[in-house]
């Protein structure tokens, strides 16, 4: 166990799986061009250095730089997955899904179903998401709800370096296509990460705080903000449970319902645009299955329904913050008090 | 003498940075003896009654019930009733003005003991050393599915007076995941391997559960290495063992499955907190752990029974030996403490489950100190 960054944790997961299984390959834009190789090959290691050192260790045969043609290389990865390889493909920004979505949602997601269970598609699409990077509206979106919507895809959103390594190794060993969302603001976040390989099961929510008043469900980078909010609220005497579902598909609804039954109040924090996102999905499912336990209306903390602004001050105002989460929690508490009075 | 004594937030285990005072066992004005339970401290891992390290009159509860404070923060002030209130106030003001909370993972952590690894013929063994002194050290050996954190309350108490070493058995904690045959003899060989690697000729051994059988094996095969032997709810003295615990621990991969399994270990299941469950799951998720634990379970507990008896070996030991058992233990029954050789001291702890070293750390520490005094 030692302290590692989110970036190192993801890099180590790929290293260890490529070492363990020769069928694991990596492809994407600038993923080679990496450290550990002379000259031009030393240039990149991925646009933010996440794949550094892999081409030097595993060679050009298994670490493939691709042209800027997402439809071609994501399609090639999907095809190679059903032939027995276990490709990791890097879609540099999830905002680029528009040019390769047929390969993902109509091909990779459907192979197993359309071939009557005779085909496996052990494909991992690693992709960057999230705002706050001053990268403007075409490089800042949080599009995981779109993938969650598609049956046949699994969607993982790690919230810490520990989660990133374990979830990525699970994704690589999974026989279904997994879309793996990396928040670009988190690459330098540090945390304790075991040196050994390990897996974190999909569809098993993690509780990062346990409390009795309010349940906060949050995804990816929002988990840490929810933890900060919960710690601040604890000083005011409001105790919160924080649920990190880890994967949006499969979704551990049972744990969310159990926590709501315990606390009677729910706040969902989602970095994705507010319409048809994970917050609306969870709010609806809780309303359907745990309505009788709710002491207050469900609150959602999400950005406004606009493109991610390029203006730094507007971008900062756009994102959920710990303060906004605290305010939402207080509103659920006050709603309950009014009810009692 | 009118001395003012602070009580600060204790540090249970390596990772604790803060704790909450759950409730006070003593009111202001009451007399507190050293070792008396002062308050319940809740951490993210476990709730534990904290025994006052000092004695006197509880003059001030500085921490409110439910208040979370960093390790080392002032929680109470003890002093003779003759000390005026103004001096207590001045003491508190002075303490708070000078208190610097330790930063998580910051500079202050550097002095804390850190686990390290030693190479042995049985692979790398992870261990945590605390305390010092020239006499033979205390070596703490955990049970099936445990790790060196099982001694988080006991080790600091023993380390006040001497060198202590808590280790991770093969297949456990951060030790090598290769277990060989996984039987008691192979685990005992790993403990001996660590003693060799650290140039320890002999030690006071403390073994819990399966670790009890491991230390019994070591004491009977290498008696010259064992000064005293303390067995806490040990395996090896009867055939029964809670198969639900062994199987449950092997199978559980999710929080909801693991929590009830771990709760079987304690007389009061509410002591188990979220982070303890999560830490066990983190360990179980590591590559190689499933295979290691399965090998050990099959070798040591075939068909849900204990495979080996050390009753005869126990009778042949010449070093001082004691057995400590929680009366509410449902993992290894306390009835196994019956019919032992007369020379073996047996202490049964009421209201205590399988984890006596966590549930009754101070009492277990006193018993171990007492036995070491006889060596």
XYZ file of C-alpha atoms in Angstrom:
716
model
C 0.000 0.000 0.000
C 1.296 3.404 -0.855
C 0.046 6.812 -1.879
C -0.651 7.076 -5.584
C -2.359 9.553 -7.817
C -5.547 8.776 -9.740
C -3.377 8.827 -12.876
C -0.852 6.355 -11.407
C -3.615 4.074 -10.169
C -5.125 3.810 -13.663
C -1.687 3.368 -15.241
C -0.810 0.620 -12.741
C -4.078 -1.225 -13.429
C -3.293 -1.314 -17.168
C 0.332 -2.324 -16.516
C -0.631 -5.203 -14.255
C -3.379 -6.496 -16.542
C -1.182 -6.276 -19.669
C 1.499 -8.138 -17.728
C -0.984 -10.812 -16.557
C -2.839 -11.358 -19.835
C -1.165 -11.065 -23.263
C -4.614 -10.595 -24.845
C -4.964 -7.168 -23.247
C -4.113 -4.465 -25.787
C -4.388 -0.693 -25.738
C -5.322 1.631 -28.573
C -6.200 5.286 -28.994
C -4.938 8.698 -29.984
C -1.440 9.387 -28.629
C -1.604 6.481 -26.155
C 1.778 5.259 -27.379
C 3.927 8.217 -28.296
C 4.712 7.484 -24.710
C 7.408 7.535 -22.111
C 9.932 4.757 -21.993
C 10.614 4.894 -25.724
C 13.175 6.974 -27.581
C 12.551 9.932 -29.844
C 9.035 10.516 -31.065
C 7.780 7.610 -29.033
C 8.671 9.525 -25.903
C 6.292 12.365 -26.630
C 2.947 11.790 -24.949
C 1.751 8.720 -23.048
C -1.772 9.887 -23.624
C -2.939 13.467 -23.720
C -2.663 13.695 -19.914
C 0.077 11.104 -19.428
C -2.109 8.275 -18.192
C -0.662 5.604 -20.510
C 2.985 6.561 -19.921
C 5.475 3.718 -20.061
C 3.128 1.117 -21.551
C 4.539 1.178 -25.083
C 8.054 0.891 -23.689
C 7.122 -2.260 -21.787
C 4.635 -3.956 -24.093
C 5.704 -2.644 -27.488
C 3.993 -1.300 -30.575
C 2.222 -4.620 -31.134
C 0.041 -4.127 -28.090
C 0.009 -0.360 -27.617
C -1.353 1.190 -30.777
C -1.432 4.853 -31.687
C -4.405 5.442 -33.943
C -5.338 8.138 -36.399
C -7.906 10.694 -35.303
C -10.763 8.462 -36.444
C -12.792 7.355 -33.439
C -15.291 5.460 -35.548
C -12.478 3.341 -37.015
C -10.494 2.531 -33.889
C -13.438 2.059 -31.530
C -14.982 -0.211 -34.174
C -11.686 -2.086 -34.537
C -11.550 -2.543 -30.772
C -15.132 -3.857 -30.640
C -14.352 -6.300 -33.448
C -11.099 -7.468 -31.876
C -12.940 -8.054 -28.578
C -15.229 -10.660 -30.155
C -12.209 -12.399 -31.656
C -10.737 -12.995 -28.203
C -8.582 -9.969 -27.493
C -9.323 -7.762 -24.465
C -8.865 -4.263 -25.889
C -8.703 -1.112 -23.831
C -9.552 1.752 -26.121
C -9.052 5.354 -25.118
C -11.691 7.789 -26.288
C -9.768 10.920 -25.401
C -12.808 13.008 -24.416
C -16.241 11.442 -24.007
C -17.524 14.471 -25.910
C -16.191 12.678 -29.036
C -18.685 9.829 -28.627
C -20.753 11.395 -31.372
C -18.401 10.131 -34.071
C -18.184 6.524 -32.822
C -21.460 5.884 -31.063
C -22.808 3.353 -33.545
C -19.770 1.146 -32.875
C -20.544 1.312 -29.161
C -24.315 1.256 -28.773
C -25.403 -0.658 -31.862
C -22.425 -2.998 -32.180
C -20.430 -3.643 -28.999
C -23.462 -3.350 -26.721
C -25.546 -5.730 -28.841
C -23.108 -8.493 -29.885
C -23.806 -10.833 -26.992
C -27.570 -10.410 -27.325
C -27.756 -10.593 -31.106
C -25.514 -13.666 -31.273
C -27.619 -15.511 -28.741
C -24.982 -15.365 -26.021
C -22.311 -16.999 -28.211
C -20.157 -13.857 -28.431
C -18.323 -12.114 -25.633
C -17.250 -8.493 -25.971
C -14.532 -7.845 -23.365
C -14.010 -4.236 -24.425
C -13.099 -1.328 -22.180
C -13.573 2.229 -23.412
C -11.607 4.568 -21.134
C -12.717 8.141 -21.506
C -12.293 11.548 -19.868
C -15.265 13.540 -18.682
C -16.139 16.470 -16.487
C -16.038 20.238 -16.220
C -13.717 22.599 -14.353
C -10.744 22.113 -16.694
C -11.337 25.317 -18.696
C -11.745 23.074 -21.720
C -15.013 24.596 -22.960
C -18.279 23.015 -23.927
C -16.980 20.397 -26.388
C -14.464 18.850 -23.959
C -16.200 19.120 -20.574
C -19.409 17.099 -20.611
C -20.444 14.339 -18.222
C -22.173 12.005 -20.635
C -22.384 8.829 -18.528
C -26.209 8.935 -18.413
C -26.246 8.413 -22.198
C -24.255 5.179 -21.875
C -26.196 4.090 -18.803
C -29.301 4.292 -20.972
C -28.049 1.550 -23.315
C -28.731 -2.063 -22.257
C -25.629 -4.177 -22.854
C -23.142 -1.569 -21.654
C -21.641 -1.378 -18.187
C -20.628 2.043 -16.879
C -18.072 2.653 -14.128
C -17.248 6.053 -12.578
C -14.376 5.847 -10.071
C -14.360 8.394 -7.255
C -10.801 7.943 -5.917
C -7.443 6.405 -6.857
C -8.329 3.204 -4.943
C -11.638 2.921 -6.766
C -10.009 3.681 -10.124
C -7.506 0.829 -10.002
C -9.933 -1.804 -8.715
C -12.787 -0.826 -11.026
C -10.506 -0.675 -14.086
C -9.097 -4.153 -13.389
C -12.674 -5.426 -12.988
C -13.568 -3.716 -16.269
C -10.661 -5.348 -18.105
C -11.547 -8.803 -16.737
C -15.260 -8.331 -17.524
C -16.618 -10.117 -20.601
C -19.009 -7.283 -21.475
C -18.248 -3.826 -22.859
C -17.487 -1.358 -20.062
C -17.365 2.412 -20.444
C -14.876 3.683 -17.859
C -15.257 7.372 -16.960
C -12.222 9.273 -15.672
C -12.815 12.775 -14.364
C -10.028 14.909 -15.836
C -9.920 17.077 -12.693
C -8.970 14.086 -10.553
C -5.727 12.831 -12.167
C -3.541 14.427 -9.502
C -5.774 13.403 -6.567
C -3.838 11.099 -4.254
C -4.873 8.208 -2.045
C -3.770 4.877 -0.629
C -3.669 2.236 -3.365
C -2.450 -1.344 -2.865
C 0.543 -2.332 -4.993
C -1.070 -5.670 -5.812
C -3.793 -6.163 -8.397
C -7.347 -6.216 -6.997
C -10.890 -6.029 -8.247
C -13.934 -4.090 -7.047
C -17.233 -5.758 -7.918
C -19.631 -3.864 -10.210
C -23.077 -3.021 -8.869
C -21.905 -2.783 -5.264
C -22.279 0.717 -3.847
C -19.720 2.014 -1.386
C -20.742 4.013 1.668
C -18.131 6.692 2.273
C -20.021 8.162 5.245
C -22.684 6.674 7.474
C -25.295 8.882 9.086
C -28.897 8.920 10.179
C -30.489 12.117 8.816
C -29.932 12.378 5.074
C -28.671 10.077 2.293
C -26.493 11.749 -0.333
C -25.917 9.757 -3.524
C -23.053 11.089 -5.640
C -21.010 9.974 -8.641
C -17.339 10.282 -9.599
C -15.792 13.570 -8.529
C -19.031 14.537 -6.791
C -18.407 11.867 -4.118
C -15.567 13.837 -2.614
C -17.671 17.013 -2.627
C -20.478 15.091 -0.923
C -17.991 13.859 1.707
C -16.852 17.433 2.325
C -20.466 18.551 2.642
C -21.256 15.680 5.028
C -18.253 16.524 7.220
C -19.252 20.187 7.374
C -22.878 19.295 8.119
C -21.792 16.927 10.899
C -20.488 19.985 12.740
C -24.001 21.466 12.519
C -25.452 18.269 13.938
C -26.772 16.861 10.637
C -25.408 13.389 9.962
C -25.323 12.122 6.383
C -24.814 8.834 4.638
C -22.853 9.239 1.409
C -23.411 6.564 -1.224
C -20.990 6.117 -4.115
C -22.730 3.663 -6.484
C -19.388 3.130 -8.303
C -21.202 1.901 -11.408
C -24.333 3.427 -12.936
C -24.945 0.221 -14.868
C -25.398 -2.080 -13.050
C -26.811 0.213 -10.359
C -26.961 -0.902 -6.726
C -30.477 0.385 -6.143
C -30.931 -1.913 -3.131
C -28.285 -0.086 -1.123
C -29.711 3.305 -2.081
C -33.213 2.210 -1.017
C -31.920 0.786 2.267
C -30.128 4.045 3.057
C -33.218 6.087 2.183
C -35.312 3.830 4.424
C -32.843 4.528 7.256
C -32.619 8.296 6.778
C -35.917 9.270 5.115
C -34.244 12.003 3.090
C -32.372 11.921 -0.208
C -30.090 14.307 -2.053
C -28.631 13.157 -5.385
C -25.540 14.906 -6.717
C -24.813 14.573 -10.402
C -22.318 16.422 -12.596
C -24.309 15.533 -15.727
C -26.813 17.929 -17.301
C -29.975 17.963 -15.189
C -32.488 16.408 -17.629
C -32.548 12.595 -17.859
C -29.411 12.225 -15.753
C -28.548 9.838 -12.897
C -30.161 12.164 -10.363
C -33.543 12.075 -12.105
C -33.237 8.320 -12.566
C -32.508 7.656 -8.905
C -35.072 10.161 -7.682
C -37.727 8.428 -9.786
C -36.795 4.932 -8.638
C -36.744 6.000 -4.987
C -40.105 7.738 -5.414
C -41.512 4.517 -6.839
C -40.030 2.064 -4.316
C -39.471 4.017 -1.092
C -42.020 6.827 -1.190
C -43.497 5.834 2.157
C -40.110 6.308 3.821
C -39.499 9.819 2.530
C -39.853 12.584 5.110
C -39.069 15.331 2.604
C -38.991 15.842 -1.166
C -35.895 14.473 -2.912
C -33.431 17.226 -3.839
C -31.163 17.083 -6.882
C -27.872 18.958 -7.104
C -26.845 19.223 -10.754
C -25.591 21.892 -13.140
C -28.056 24.073 -15.043
C -29.293 22.834 -18.426
C -26.744 24.696 -20.514
C -23.530 23.837 -22.328
C -20.494 23.938 -20.000
C -19.417 27.606 -20.122
C -15.901 28.584 -21.205
C -15.855 31.666 -18.997
C -13.984 30.570 -15.863
C -16.321 32.352 -13.485
C -19.377 30.935 -15.240
C -17.844 27.447 -15.306
C -17.221 27.651 -11.560
C -20.810 28.762 -11.013
C -22.060 25.959 -13.284
C -20.596 23.061 -11.275
C -22.086 21.494 -8.128
C -20.088 22.416 -5.020
C -19.938 21.229 -1.430
C -21.805 24.411 -0.433
C -24.638 23.656 -2.880
C -24.862 20.110 -1.524
C -25.019 21.420 2.054
C -27.798 23.801 1.078
C -29.800 20.972 -0.519
C -29.350 18.821 2.598
C -30.528 21.647 4.837
C -33.596 22.093 2.623
C -34.550 18.436 3.102
C -34.101 18.860 6.854
C -36.202 22.044 6.966
C -38.926 20.495 4.840
C -39.231 17.741 7.415
C -39.407 20.200 10.294
C -42.235 22.103 8.659
C -44.093 18.839 8.251
C -43.777 18.057 11.961
C -44.894 21.581 12.915
C -0.202 17.675 44.707
C -2.578 19.828 42.749
C -1.628 18.583 39.320
C -3.834 19.150 36.266
C -3.891 16.177 33.912
C -5.185 16.311 30.360
C -6.932 13.404 28.642
C -6.630 13.606 24.881
C -8.358 11.870 21.977
C -6.585 8.491 21.748
C -5.227 6.981 18.552
C -6.614 3.482 17.932
C -4.545 1.858 15.231
C -2.475 3.339 12.480
C -5.071 5.025 10.341
C -7.144 6.834 12.978
C -6.954 10.611 12.603
C -10.068 11.634 14.524
C -12.720 10.178 16.769
C -16.038 11.128 18.316
C -16.809 11.064 22.016
C -19.994 9.000 21.875
C -20.933 9.241 25.519
C -19.357 9.893 28.879
C -19.199 7.165 31.512
C -18.218 9.708 34.178
C -19.848 12.998 35.096
C -17.937 16.128 36.034
C -16.997 15.942 39.685
C -16.768 12.143 39.751
C -13.555 10.388 40.695
C -11.800 8.420 37.959
C -9.252 5.706 38.664
C -6.554 4.909 36.101
C -7.943 2.163 33.845
C -11.563 3.048 34.565
C -13.792 3.537 31.554
C -14.072 7.243 30.943
C -15.988 7.475 27.658
C -16.952 5.643 24.482
C -14.919 6.686 21.474
C -16.324 6.052 18.022
C -14.079 5.879 14.990
C -14.988 5.012 11.447
C -13.796 1.462 12.195
C -14.990 0.570 15.653
C -16.519 1.917 18.833
C -14.449 1.305 21.938
C -14.703 2.187 25.611
C -11.680 4.329 26.437
C -10.061 3.718 29.764
C -8.559 6.706 31.484
C -4.766 6.634 31.400
C -4.678 8.800 34.538
C -6.609 9.133 37.772
C -8.188 12.050 39.598
C -11.416 13.998 39.686
C -13.040 14.623 36.321
C -13.121 18.396 36.448
C -14.104 19.185 32.895
C -15.618 17.338 29.941
C -14.027 19.424 27.216
C -15.565 17.373 24.394
C -19.326 17.437 24.003
C -21.107 14.124 23.452
C -21.105 13.425 19.737
C -18.267 15.849 19.056
C -15.595 14.712 16.598
C -12.043 15.742 17.433
C -8.621 15.046 15.951
C -6.268 12.592 17.644
C -4.417 14.386 20.437
C -7.130 17.007 20.988
C -8.124 17.753 24.576
C -11.251 15.830 25.616
C -11.158 16.049 29.416
C -9.277 17.546 32.328
C -8.616 15.681 35.551
C -7.384 17.399 38.702
C -7.779 17.403 42.443
C -10.952 19.147 43.675
C -8.719 21.704 45.402
C -7.528 23.140 42.075
C -9.511 26.341 41.455
C -11.738 26.615 38.373
C -9.670 29.526 37.123
C -6.573 27.316 36.885
C -8.555 24.683 34.967
C -9.778 27.371 32.575
C -6.241 28.681 32.135
C -4.953 25.157 31.505
C -7.590 24.533 28.824
C -6.964 27.895 27.155
C -3.241 27.220 27.117
C -3.662 23.680 25.763
C -6.017 24.769 22.981
C -3.735 27.669 22.017
C -0.786 25.318 21.568
C -2.581 22.322 20.068
C -1.733 21.597 16.461
C -3.982 18.901 14.982
C -2.001 16.247 13.117
C -2.530 16.548 9.384
C -3.773 13.374 7.783
C -0.756 11.917 6.003
C 1.208 15.019 6.934
C 4.451 15.579 8.806
C 3.066 14.415 12.124
C 2.531 10.928 10.713
C 6.263 10.435 10.185
C 6.919 9.505 13.803
C 4.130 6.952 13.951
C 5.212 3.327 13.703
C 4.864 1.988 10.175
C 4.366 -1.557 9.023
C 7.325 -3.020 7.169
C 8.217 -6.253 5.425
C 10.849 -8.871 6.219
C 11.946 -11.533 3.763
C 11.611 -15.061 5.122
C 11.864 -18.498 3.480
C 8.033 -18.454 3.546
C 7.885 -15.193 1.600
C 7.590 -11.563 2.682
C 6.048 -11.121 6.124
C 4.514 -7.761 6.961
C 4.873 -6.622 10.559
C 4.393 -3.609 12.775
C 6.887 -2.876 15.504
C 6.194 -0.581 18.443
C 7.892 0.117 21.753
C 11.428 -0.780 22.695
C 13.700 -2.218 25.335
C 16.293 -4.932 25.640
C 14.210 -7.875 26.908
C 12.537 -10.468 24.728
C 9.778 -8.789 22.665
C 6.106 -9.645 22.555
C 5.029 -11.196 19.261
C 1.337 -10.997 18.386
C -0.162 -13.584 16.017
C -3.689 -13.037 14.666
C -6.254 -15.624 13.585
C -7.936 -16.749 10.351
C -8.922 -13.773 8.212
C -7.336 -11.325 10.652
C -4.302 -9.100 10.379
C -1.994 -7.042 12.531
C -4.753 -4.465 13.045
C -6.490 -6.975 15.322
C -3.993 -5.751 17.935
C -4.700 -2.042 17.399
C -5.899 -1.552 20.982
C -3.646 -4.058 22.740
C -0.306 -3.411 21.047
C 0.031 0.250 22.166
C -0.634 -0.820 25.767
C 2.041 -3.519 25.690
C 4.428 -1.237 23.801
C 4.582 1.162 26.735
C 6.899 -1.265 28.501
C 8.642 -3.273 25.831
C 9.257 -4.040 22.187
C 6.189 -5.476 20.460
C 5.795 -6.996 17.027
C 2.430 -7.668 15.390
C 2.629 -9.633 12.167
C 0.469 -10.607 9.216
C 0.394 -14.384 8.693
C 1.028 -15.670 5.135
C -2.036 -15.070 2.945
C -3.168 -12.284 5.275
C -2.820 -8.507 5.473
C 0.115 -7.286 3.426
C 2.175 -10.482 3.727
C 2.941 -12.748 0.766
C -0.143 -14.476 -0.571
C 1.677 -17.770 -1.118
C 0.808 -20.018 1.800
C 2.444 -23.310 0.886
C 0.304 -26.079 2.384
C -1.509 -23.512 4.520
C -1.484 -25.795 7.559
C -0.628 -24.766 11.113
C 2.966 -25.984 10.774
C 3.554 -23.857 7.662
C 2.118 -20.783 9.391
C 4.282 -21.457 12.456
C 7.303 -21.745 10.159
C 6.519 -18.268 8.841
C 6.409 -16.859 12.377
C 9.749 -18.544 13.118
C 11.026 -17.139 9.825
C 10.159 -13.627 10.963
C 11.889 -14.178 14.332
C 14.978 -15.319 12.410
C 14.836 -12.378 10.036
C 14.653 -9.968 12.981
C 17.356 -11.887 14.935
C 14.960 -12.538 17.804
C 16.083 -15.560 19.791
C 13.038 -15.831 21.996
C 9.816 -13.963 22.546
C 6.636 -13.749 24.571
C 4.068 -15.165 22.174
C 0.448 -14.089 22.063
C -1.782 -16.042 19.699
C -5.417 -15.381 18.888
C -7.770 -18.029 17.456
C -5.919 -19.839 14.634
C -2.888 -17.817 15.719
C -3.235 -19.626 19.074
C -2.702 -22.974 17.362
C 0.214 -21.444 15.435
C 1.930 -20.270 18.620
C 1.171 -23.601 20.336
C 2.857 -25.359 17.437
C 5.883 -23.093 17.721
C 6.074 -23.516 21.505
C 5.963 -27.307 21.233
C 8.437 -27.613 18.343
C 10.860 -24.842 19.378
C 10.352 -24.369 23.146
C 13.630 -22.460 23.514
C 12.130 -19.592 21.484
C 9.127 -19.073 23.749
C 9.350 -17.153 27.038
C 5.641 -17.150 27.809
C 2.550 -18.104 25.848
C -0.784 -16.302 25.983
C -3.595 -17.951 24.059
C -6.686 -15.873 23.328
C -9.709 -17.986 22.280
C -7.223 -20.339 20.631
C -7.784 -22.985 18.005
C -6.204 -26.336 18.722
C -7.929 -27.238 21.998
C -11.121 -28.821 20.654
C -12.807 -29.832 17.444
C -15.623 -27.294 17.151
C -15.276 -24.073 15.220
C -17.974 -21.795 13.821
C -18.223 -23.049 10.242
C -20.604 -20.188 9.399
C -17.808 -17.770 10.174
C -15.169 -19.625 8.149
C -17.465 -20.178 5.150
C -19.026 -16.746 5.406
C -15.644 -15.061 5.501
C -14.450 -17.044 2.485
C -17.560 -16.350 0.419
C -18.380 -12.756 1.299
C -17.311 -10.287 -1.354
C -19.845 -7.580 -0.582
C -20.394 -5.274 2.353
C -23.812 -6.676 3.145
C -22.452 -10.219 3.227
C -19.320 -9.379 5.196
C -20.801 -7.220 7.935
C -22.853 -9.984 9.629
C -19.863 -12.333 9.369
C -17.601 -9.874 11.185
C -20.312 -9.141 13.731
C -20.096 -12.777 14.861
C -16.652 -11.952 16.255
C -17.897 -9.469 18.854
C -20.227 -9.790 21.819
C -21.669 -6.395 20.866
C -22.187 -6.435 17.089
C -22.802 -2.682 16.984
C -19.089 -2.086 17.606
C -18.344 -2.867 13.970
C -18.190 0.272 11.883
C -18.274 0.799 8.139
C -14.534 1.188 7.664
C -13.663 -2.087 9.357
C -15.911 -3.952 6.911
C -14.427 -2.000 4.021
C -10.857 -2.779 5.098
C -11.559 -6.485 5.247
C -13.169 -6.321 1.796
C -10.178 -4.375 0.451
C -7.952 -7.197 1.639
C -10.208 -9.877 0.183
C -10.266 -8.153 -3.224
C -6.494 -8.534 -3.678
C -5.423 -11.082 -6.267
C -4.400 -14.340 -4.589
C -6.230 -13.833 -1.299
C -9.171 -16.118 -2.119
C -6.815 -18.954 -2.988
C -4.672 -18.366 0.103
C -7.584 -18.270 2.526
C -9.199 -21.301 0.919
C -5.944 -23.258 1.249
C -5.593 -22.299 4.916
C -9.236 -23.093 5.689
C -9.019 -26.486 4.002
C -5.783 -27.352 5.792
C -6.760 -26.081 9.247
C -10.535 -26.520 9.318
C -11.377 -29.521 7.096
C -15.156 -30.091 6.858
C -15.793 -27.187 9.213
C -13.973 -28.850 12.132
C -10.594 -28.149 13.661
C -8.098 -30.534 12.136
C -5.457 -30.667 14.860
C -5.387 -30.892 18.644
C -2.584 -29.349 20.677
C -3.919 -30.483 24.055
C -1.108 -33.001 24.497
C 1.478 -30.529 23.301
C 0.146 -27.999 25.786
C 0.651 -30.444 28.658
C 4.311 -30.811 27.677
C 5.155 -27.095 27.701
C 7.459 -25.794 30.405
C 7.030 -22.039 29.859
C 4.267 -20.115 31.654
C 1.026 -20.449 29.685
C -2.322 -18.755 30.044
C -5.616 -18.965 28.218
C -7.998 -15.998 27.922
C -11.490 -16.544 26.588
C -14.610 -14.450 26.079
C -17.625 -16.186 27.570
C -19.802 -14.995 24.696
C -17.438 -16.379 22.020
C -19.461 -18.080 19.257
C -16.492 -18.732 16.954
C -14.482 -21.099 19.165
C -16.476 -22.173 22.243
C -15.203 -21.217 25.692
C -15.796 -24.839 26.744
C -12.449 -25.626 25.078
C -10.832 -23.921 28.074
C -11.995 -26.763 30.308
C -9.817 -29.679 31.380
C -6.509 -27.977 30.617
C -3.333 -28.791 32.548
C -3.291 -27.240 36.028
C -0.268 -25.094 35.286
C -2.274 -23.226 32.635
C -4.038 -20.155 34.021
C -7.495 -19.698 32.523
C -9.310 -16.345 32.560
C -12.889 -16.187 31.285
C -14.107 -12.711 30.398
C -17.849 -12.142 30.777
C -19.724 -10.226 28.078
C -16.834 -10.725 25.669
C -16.870 -12.354 22.250
C -14.111 -13.873 20.151
C -12.055 -10.656 19.978
C -11.091 -10.285 23.635
C -7.940 -8.358 22.654
C -10.167 -5.685 21.086
C -13.190 -5.854 23.362
C -11.196 -5.968 26.624
C -7.797 -4.638 25.589
C -6.735 -3.255 28.967
C -7.686 -6.369 30.857
C -5.904 -8.597 28.344
C -2.832 -6.328 28.546
C -2.775 -6.640 32.334
C -3.043 -10.432 32.094
C -0.173 -10.576 29.595
C 1.978 -8.268 31.739
C 1.222 -10.516 34.704
C 2.278 -13.661 32.871
C 5.457 -12.039 31.547
C 6.284 -11.104 35.135
C 6.373 -14.807 35.930
C 8.853 -15.694 33.201
